[in-house]
DNA sequence: TTCCATTGAATGGGTGATCCATTTAATAAT
DNA sequence: ATTATTAAATGGATCACCCATTCAATGGAA
């Protein structure tokens, strides 16, 4: 009758677990005026707690990029959890780009520099899950790029302009040699450089994430149809020229009209625009 | 001498493991022509493979929100991996907002609707890790909100405006009753509603992510100093009025000037602006 | 019949022990 | 000195359990 329910001596102490529970249900008494504030539905699990503790140390500045966490076996013991559940937490943080795990003696879990590409993954997931649409993404991209042009005109430094110039040269070379897919890769890089030239990494991250997806569509289109944007390098040069002269209005107009023509190209054959084609797998040559 | 290196009868069969290994080390023979294409540094691990397979099914539309994966024990067997390593993968996908795990019979791993709050976490991590700065974040927020005003003027529907109106009323109530922190919560909601009124979820997601962090600073400031923005509701009403009349120039100007005054308030005491204060833990009342 | 308590199976949550694979430092052999 | 060998540390992965929760089925009481 009591085989599994009765008092049961706790074979392992289960350190700190009770406290955690309490903290979770503490959650905002808020003066108890507005009644319908229910606490979040799913109970706090160990691995979430671990992730949070580590993130907390990060936010507090106790842990910084380059630091190493204790070995799994030690850390698990310190936290009073099994190694397996600790690993679930470390995995999650690794996927989140916060940690890098390295094998061997002198290996361990190292705090990483933030990986800005993480936002790309968020966008991809949102698209895969149907939370956002391709249309919304394209629209957002156009608007954000317009903002980027303004900021780039204001903030681009010599080195940024030079990098863009070098990119255009690579584009010309790829065009002459008929390497269409490499040219798409150049485009991707062009927008990345443009975004970087705003001098604002938040903006750059946002632009990169939407551009990365957009370029998958372009890549798929070019790969399947063999068509390619005409006079690309020429248009880029005009744009760069406007940018160098800090001519916001002209640069903005040029880019917008280019984006529109790309959009028309993509929409010629709506079938090729399917999510699956673009997202199904990492395109060759596209580093993640 | 041979304790672990020699031919060694494999004491346990290690289902399917050898195949995976081979595939992992196969990794890009690359024809050996273009020398400088090094393969990515860290070897492919099982859980990554699993995550990728599941994401692939998502992108292909085979899995859709609401669908349930097989039970852990079954799926582990199907994939030829241990249950533990499968769980590492599921944990990662859960943290990524792709899955929700639910206990009990009729429980399982369900594909979720995309959780747009995930981008908040990316921003928080980037800030914690020092990859982006508070300055960049504030700056980006101002610019993006400017864009939001334009889009909202163009696209806001009646329901959006009504929701903003209701929000302002809550703000007024909180002001009258002196609930300053609730008023901050109202502000957060205000920007969320404003972002939603653009009709573009990508933009909305971006705005929410930067606003969420910004509001932590405001919250910390208000909580510690007791000061609060004067004539907040009044300013909100003016803004909403401009928005309703689709007066982009006015709405934009009003918002910008408000943002500047908030910024001045925050910068009065730079000490309170430390990351740690704002990020250290989830602020009470801020739902994640 | 209707309703409520009990039971039991399914399923995720978590543990501990054990082995493998990789990396590096220390050591020995040349 | 240089190079090969060994050993230890550490993450990667597996297996075999057990617990806690959930829910449907069952059965007795009203």
PDB file of N, CA, C and O in Angstrom, chain B residues 142-165:
ATOM      1  N   UNK B 142      15.533  54.550 -29.332  1.00  0.00           N
ATOM      2  CA  UNK B 142      14.999  55.831 -29.801  1.00  0.00           C
ATOM      3  C   UNK B 142      14.729  55.776 -31.307  1.00  0.00           C
ATOM      4  O   UNK B 142      13.661  56.163 -31.780  1.00  0.00           O
ATOM      5  N   UNK B 143      15.697  55.270 -32.035  1.00  0.00           N
ATOM      6  CA  UNK B 143      15.543  55.240 -33.486  1.00  0.00           C
ATOM      7  C   UNK B 143      14.419  54.306 -33.912  1.00  0.00           C
ATOM      8  O   UNK B 143      13.619  54.632 -34.788  1.00  0.00           O
ATOM      9  N   UNK B 144      14.377  53.152 -33.289  1.00  0.00           N
ATOM     10  CA  UNK B 144      13.358  52.191 -33.687  1.00  0.00           C
ATOM     11  C   UNK B 144      11.969  52.694 -33.312  1.00  0.00           C
ATOM     12  O   UNK B 144      11.016  52.523 -34.068  1.00  0.00           O
ATOM     13  N   UNK B 145      11.884  53.368 -32.165  1.00  0.00           N
ATOM     14  CA  UNK B 145      10.580  53.899 -31.787  1.00  0.00           C
ATOM     15  C   UNK B 145      10.124  54.974 -32.758  1.00  0.00           C
ATOM     16  O   UNK B 145       8.930  55.121 -33.018  1.00  0.00           O
ATOM     17  N   UNK B 146      11.074  55.708 -33.286  1.00  0.00           N
ATOM     18  CA  UNK B 146      10.718  56.712 -34.281  1.00  0.00           C
ATOM     19  C   UNK B 146      10.069  56.029 -35.495  1.00  0.00           C
ATOM     20  O   UNK B 146       9.046  56.472 -36.012  1.00  0.00           O
ATOM     21  N   UNK B 147      10.683  54.942 -35.871  1.00  0.00           N
ATOM     22  CA  UNK B 147      10.119  54.155 -36.964  1.00  0.00           C
ATOM     23  C   UNK B 147       8.732  53.624 -36.600  1.00  0.00           C
ATOM     24  O   UNK B 147       7.805  53.633 -37.419  1.00  0.00           O
ATOM     25  N   UNK B 148       8.618  53.191 -35.376  1.00  0.00           N
ATOM     26  CA  UNK B 148       7.342  52.656 -34.911  1.00  0.00           C
ATOM     27  C   UNK B 148       6.239  53.700 -35.027  1.00  0.00           C
ATOM     28  O   UNK B 148       5.116  53.392 -35.436  1.00  0.00           O
ATOM     29  N   UNK B 149       6.570  54.923 -34.655  1.00  0.00           N
ATOM     30  CA  UNK B 149       5.563  55.973 -34.734  1.00  0.00           C
ATOM     31  C   UNK B 149       5.073  56.135 -36.173  1.00  0.00           C
ATOM     32  O   UNK B 149       3.871  56.215 -36.429  1.00  0.00           O
ATOM     33  N   UNK B 150       6.011  56.148 -37.101  1.00  0.00           N
ATOM     34  CA  UNK B 150       5.606  56.252 -38.510  1.00  0.00           C
ATOM     35  C   UNK B 150       4.657  55.123 -38.909  1.00  0.00           C
ATOM     36  O   UNK B 150       3.598  55.352 -39.496  1.00  0.00           O
ATOM     37  N   UNK B 151       5.066  53.914 -38.561  1.00  0.00           N
ATOM     38  CA  UNK B 151       4.263  52.753 -38.964  1.00  0.00           C
ATOM     39  C   UNK B 151       2.926  52.735 -38.238  1.00  0.00           C
ATOM     40  O   UNK B 151       1.903  52.377 -38.815  1.00  0.00           O
ATOM     41  N   UNK B 152       2.960  53.110 -36.970  1.00  0.00           N
ATOM     42  CA  UNK B 152       1.721  53.102 -36.202  1.00  0.00           C
ATOM     43  C   UNK B 152       0.752  54.127 -36.777  1.00  0.00           C
ATOM     44  O   UNK B 152      -0.448  53.861 -36.905  1.00  0.00           O
ATOM     45  N   UNK B 153       1.254  55.306 -37.126  1.00  0.00           N
ATOM     46  CA  UNK B 153       0.386  56.312 -37.739  1.00  0.00           C
ATOM     47  C   UNK B 153      -0.251  55.766 -39.012  1.00  0.00           C
ATOM     48  O   UNK B 153      -1.403  56.020 -39.318  1.00  0.00           O
ATOM     49  N   UNK B 154       0.519  54.994 -39.734  1.00  0.00           N
ATOM     50  CA  UNK B 154      -0.004  54.454 -40.998  1.00  0.00           C
ATOM     51  C   UNK B 154      -0.951  53.284 -40.770  1.00  0.00           C
ATOM     52  O   UNK B 154      -1.943  53.138 -41.479  1.00  0.00           O
ATOM     53  N   UNK B 155      -0.662  52.475 -39.783  1.00  0.00           N
ATOM     54  CA  UNK B 155      -1.360  51.188 -39.696  1.00  0.00           C
ATOM     55  C   UNK B 155      -2.239  50.957 -38.474  1.00  0.00           C
ATOM     56  O   UNK B 155      -2.986  49.976 -38.451  1.00  0.00           O
ATOM     57  N   UNK B 156      -2.131  51.815 -37.464  1.00  0.00           N
ATOM     58  CA  UNK B 156      -2.881  51.530 -36.239  1.00  0.00           C
ATOM     59  C   UNK B 156      -4.374  51.440 -36.529  1.00  0.00           C
ATOM     60  O   UNK B 156      -4.922  52.257 -37.262  1.00  0.00           O
ATOM     61  N   UNK B 157      -5.002  50.439 -35.952  1.00  0.00           N
ATOM     62  CA  UNK B 157      -6.431  50.278 -36.151  1.00  0.00           C
ATOM     63  C   UNK B 157      -7.141  50.772 -34.906  1.00  0.00           C
ATOM     64  O   UNK B 157      -6.525  51.043 -33.879  1.00  0.00           O
ATOM     65  N   UNK B 158      -8.417  50.831 -35.044  1.00  0.00           N
ATOM     66  CA  UNK B 158      -9.230  51.342 -33.947  1.00  0.00           C
ATOM     67  C   UNK B 158      -8.949  50.619 -32.644  1.00  0.00           C
ATOM     68  O   UNK B 158      -8.745  51.223 -31.591  1.00  0.00           O
ATOM     69  N   UNK B 159      -8.907  49.308 -32.717  1.00  0.00           N
ATOM     70  CA  UNK B 159      -8.694  48.506 -31.510  1.00  0.00           C
ATOM     71  C   UNK B 159      -7.366  48.849 -30.847  1.00  0.00           C
ATOM     72  O   UNK B 159      -7.260  48.882 -29.612  1.00  0.00           O
ATOM     73  N   UNK B 160      -6.359  49.115 -31.666  1.00  0.00           N
ATOM     74  CA  UNK B 160      -5.053  49.471 -31.116  1.00  0.00           C
ATOM     75  C   UNK B 160      -5.142  50.775 -30.328  1.00  0.00           C
ATOM     76  O   UNK B 160      -4.625  50.893 -29.214  1.00  0.00           O
ATOM     77  N   UNK B 161      -5.812  51.744 -30.943  1.00  0.00           N
ATOM     78  CA  UNK B 161      -5.940  53.047 -30.292  1.00  0.00           C
ATOM     79  C   UNK B 161      -6.745  52.924 -29.000  1.00  0.00           C
ATOM     80  O   UNK B 161      -6.408  53.543 -27.990  1.00  0.00           O
ATOM     81  N   UNK B 162      -7.779  52.106 -29.040  1.00  0.00           N
ATOM     82  CA  UNK B 162      -8.581  51.905 -27.834  1.00  0.00           C
ATOM     83  C   UNK B 162      -7.743  51.283 -26.724  1.00  0.00           C
ATOM     84  O   UNK B 162      -7.854  51.659 -25.555  1.00  0.00           O
ATOM     85  N   UNK B 163      -6.914  50.327 -27.103  1.00  0.00           N
ATOM     86  CA  UNK B 163      -6.079  49.674 -26.100  1.00  0.00           C
ATOM     87  C   UNK B 163      -5.117  50.684 -25.480  1.00  0.00           C
ATOM     88  O   UNK B 163      -4.875  50.666 -24.270  1.00  0.00           O
ATOM     89  N   UNK B 164      -4.587  51.567 -26.309  1.00  0.00           N
ATOM     90  CA  UNK B 164      -3.689  52.596 -25.793  1.00  0.00           C
ATOM     91  C   UNK B 164      -4.445  53.530 -24.852  1.00  0.00           C
ATOM     92  O   UNK B 164      -3.948  53.907 -23.791  1.00  0.00           O
ATOM     93  N   UNK B 165      -5.655  53.864 -25.258  1.00  0.00           N
ATOM     94  CA  UNK B 165      -6.501  54.727 -24.422  1.00  0.00           C
ATOM     95  C   UNK B 165      -6.724  54.082 -23.052  1.00  0.00           C
ATOM     96  O   UNK B 165      -6.553  54.714 -22.010  1.00  0.00           O
TER      97      UNK B 165
END
